[in-house]
Coordinates of C-alpha atoms in Angstrom, one line a residue:
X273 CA 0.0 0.0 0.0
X274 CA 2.8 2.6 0.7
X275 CA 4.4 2.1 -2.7
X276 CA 1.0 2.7 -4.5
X277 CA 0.6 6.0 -2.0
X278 CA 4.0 7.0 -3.2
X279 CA 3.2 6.3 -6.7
X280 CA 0.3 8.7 -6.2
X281 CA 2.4 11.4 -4.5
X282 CA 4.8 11.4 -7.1
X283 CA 2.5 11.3 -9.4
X284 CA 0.7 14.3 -8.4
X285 CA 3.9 16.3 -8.0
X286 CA 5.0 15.8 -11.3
X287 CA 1.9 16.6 -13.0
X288 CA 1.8 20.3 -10.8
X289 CA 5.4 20.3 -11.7
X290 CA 3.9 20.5 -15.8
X291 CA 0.8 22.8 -14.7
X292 CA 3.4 25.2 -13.2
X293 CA 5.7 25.3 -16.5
X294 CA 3.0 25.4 -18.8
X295 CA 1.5 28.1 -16.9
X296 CA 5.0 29.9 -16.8
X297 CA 5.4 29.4 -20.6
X298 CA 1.9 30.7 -21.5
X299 CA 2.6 33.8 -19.1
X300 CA 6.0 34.3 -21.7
X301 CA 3.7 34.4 -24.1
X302 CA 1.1 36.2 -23.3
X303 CA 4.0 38.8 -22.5
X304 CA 6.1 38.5 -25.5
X305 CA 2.6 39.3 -27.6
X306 CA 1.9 41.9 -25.3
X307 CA 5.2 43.1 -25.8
X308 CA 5.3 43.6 -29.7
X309 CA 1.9 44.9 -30.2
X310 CA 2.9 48.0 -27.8
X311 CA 6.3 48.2 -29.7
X312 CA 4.4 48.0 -33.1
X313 CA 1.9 50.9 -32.4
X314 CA 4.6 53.3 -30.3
X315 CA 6.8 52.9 -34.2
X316 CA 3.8 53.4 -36.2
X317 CA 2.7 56.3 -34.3
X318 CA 6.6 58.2 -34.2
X319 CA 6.3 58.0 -37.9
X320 CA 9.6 58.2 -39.7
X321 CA 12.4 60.2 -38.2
X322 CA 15.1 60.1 -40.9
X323 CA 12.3 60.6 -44.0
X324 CA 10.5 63.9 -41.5
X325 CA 13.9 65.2 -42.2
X326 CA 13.7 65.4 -45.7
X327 CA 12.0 69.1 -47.1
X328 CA 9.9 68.8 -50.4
X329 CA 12.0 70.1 -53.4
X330 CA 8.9 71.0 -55.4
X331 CA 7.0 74.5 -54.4
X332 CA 3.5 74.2 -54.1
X333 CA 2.0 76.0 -57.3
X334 CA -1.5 75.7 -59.8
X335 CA 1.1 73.4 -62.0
X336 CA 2.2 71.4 -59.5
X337 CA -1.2 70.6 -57.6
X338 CA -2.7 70.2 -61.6
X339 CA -0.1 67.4 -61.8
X340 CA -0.5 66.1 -58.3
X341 CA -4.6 65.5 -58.7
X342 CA -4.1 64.0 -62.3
X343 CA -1.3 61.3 -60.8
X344 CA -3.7 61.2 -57.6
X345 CA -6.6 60.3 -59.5
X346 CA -5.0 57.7 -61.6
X347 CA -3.2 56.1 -58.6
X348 CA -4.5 57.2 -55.4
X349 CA -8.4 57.7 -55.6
X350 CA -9.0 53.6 -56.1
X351 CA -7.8 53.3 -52.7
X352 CA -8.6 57.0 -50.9
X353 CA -11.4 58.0 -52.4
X354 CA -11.4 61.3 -55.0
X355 CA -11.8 63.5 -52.0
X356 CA -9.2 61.7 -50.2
X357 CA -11.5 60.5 -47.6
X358 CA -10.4 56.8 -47.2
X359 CA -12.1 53.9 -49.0
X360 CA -14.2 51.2 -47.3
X361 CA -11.5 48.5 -47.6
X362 CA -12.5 44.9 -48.2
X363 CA -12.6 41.2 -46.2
X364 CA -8.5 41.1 -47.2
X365 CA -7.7 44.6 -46.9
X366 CA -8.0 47.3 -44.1
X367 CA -10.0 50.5 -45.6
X368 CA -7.1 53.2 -46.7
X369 CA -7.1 56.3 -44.2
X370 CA -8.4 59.6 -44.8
X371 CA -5.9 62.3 -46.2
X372 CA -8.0 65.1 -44.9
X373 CA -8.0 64.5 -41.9
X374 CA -5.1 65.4 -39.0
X375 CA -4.4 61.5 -37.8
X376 CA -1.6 60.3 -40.1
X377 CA -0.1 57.2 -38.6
X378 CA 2.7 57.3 -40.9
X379 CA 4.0 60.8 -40.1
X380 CA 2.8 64.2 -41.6
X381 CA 5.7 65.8 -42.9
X382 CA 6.2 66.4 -46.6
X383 CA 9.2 64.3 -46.1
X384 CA 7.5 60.8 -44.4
X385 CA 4.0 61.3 -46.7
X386 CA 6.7 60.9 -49.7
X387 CA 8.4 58.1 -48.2
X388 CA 5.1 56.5 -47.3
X389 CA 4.2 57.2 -51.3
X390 CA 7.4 55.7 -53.0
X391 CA 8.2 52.7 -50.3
X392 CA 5.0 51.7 -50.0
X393 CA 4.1 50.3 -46.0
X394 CA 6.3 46.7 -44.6
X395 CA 5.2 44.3 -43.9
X396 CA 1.7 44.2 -44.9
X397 CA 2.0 46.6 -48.0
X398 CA -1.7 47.6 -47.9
X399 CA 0.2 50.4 -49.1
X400 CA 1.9 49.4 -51.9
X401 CA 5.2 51.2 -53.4
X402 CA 5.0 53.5 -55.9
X403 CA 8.5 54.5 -56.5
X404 CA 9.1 52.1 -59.4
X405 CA 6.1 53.7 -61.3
X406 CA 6.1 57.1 -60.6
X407 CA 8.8 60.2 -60.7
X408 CA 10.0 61.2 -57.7
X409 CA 9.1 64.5 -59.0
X410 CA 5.8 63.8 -59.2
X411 CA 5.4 62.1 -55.5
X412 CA 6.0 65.1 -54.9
X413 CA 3.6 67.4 -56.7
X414 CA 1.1 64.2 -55.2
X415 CA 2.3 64.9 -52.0
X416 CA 1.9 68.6 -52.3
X417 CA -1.9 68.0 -53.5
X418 CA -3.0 65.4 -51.1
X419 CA -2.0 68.2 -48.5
X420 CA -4.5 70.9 -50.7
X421 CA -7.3 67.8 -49.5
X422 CA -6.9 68.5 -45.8
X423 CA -10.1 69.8 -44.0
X424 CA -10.0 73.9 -43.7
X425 CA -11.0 74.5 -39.9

């Protein structure tokens, strides 16, 4: 009888020996997911440091906002709408953002729109690149017309 008790006790203890490990490693887990998905939103929402540095080259004038709504329209509006006011997405894409209004995830400098523009956004490239099909001229004059879209207060 006392080598079936400890059989039992031994037993017992190693099974709450596996309960407390797998515990421990689903806590790790449940951390480490934690973890990123902070890290992921505080990067998305400091934009891009190096590109904010970067000015626009190309003054805002009639010309250039001409060009920027013609390359807009052929590119852009599928995704953002003519007005620039987001599109509704679909069941294997996330709707685009609004351009007028003043939350842009990206960053909102001239600078990180046109990096946004020509690299597209990794890993998921809702937002696709552009830079091997358009100009870098003319992300520009896009840039400088989706900032004529922005809501006048």
């Amino acid at each position: 009888k006392r080598t079936i008790f400890l059989y039992i006790c031994d037993t017992l203890h190693l099974i709450s020996k596996e309960a407390a490990v797998r515990e421990s490693f689903l806590r790790t887990v449940v951390i480490g997911v934690l973890l990123a998905v902070v890290t992921s939103i505080v990067i998305m929402a400091q934009g891009n440091p190096e590109a904010a540095k970067v000015k626009n080259p190309v003054a805002v004038t009639p010309e250039s906002l001409a060009t920027g709504k013609q390359i807009y329209t052929r590119y852009c509006a599928t995704c953002h709408g003519t007005s620039g006011q987001g599109g509704s997405g679909s069941d294997i894409s996330p709707p685009a953002p609004n351009l007028t209004d003043e939350e842009w995830k990206r960053g909102s400098s001239d600078g990180e729109i046109f990096a946004v523009i020509k690299n597209g956004v990794q890993p998921d490239l809702f937002m696709e690149p552009w830079g091997d099909r358009i100009k870098d001229e003319d992300i520009w004059n896009v840039v400088n017309y989706v900032r004529s879209l922005a809501k006048k207060k």
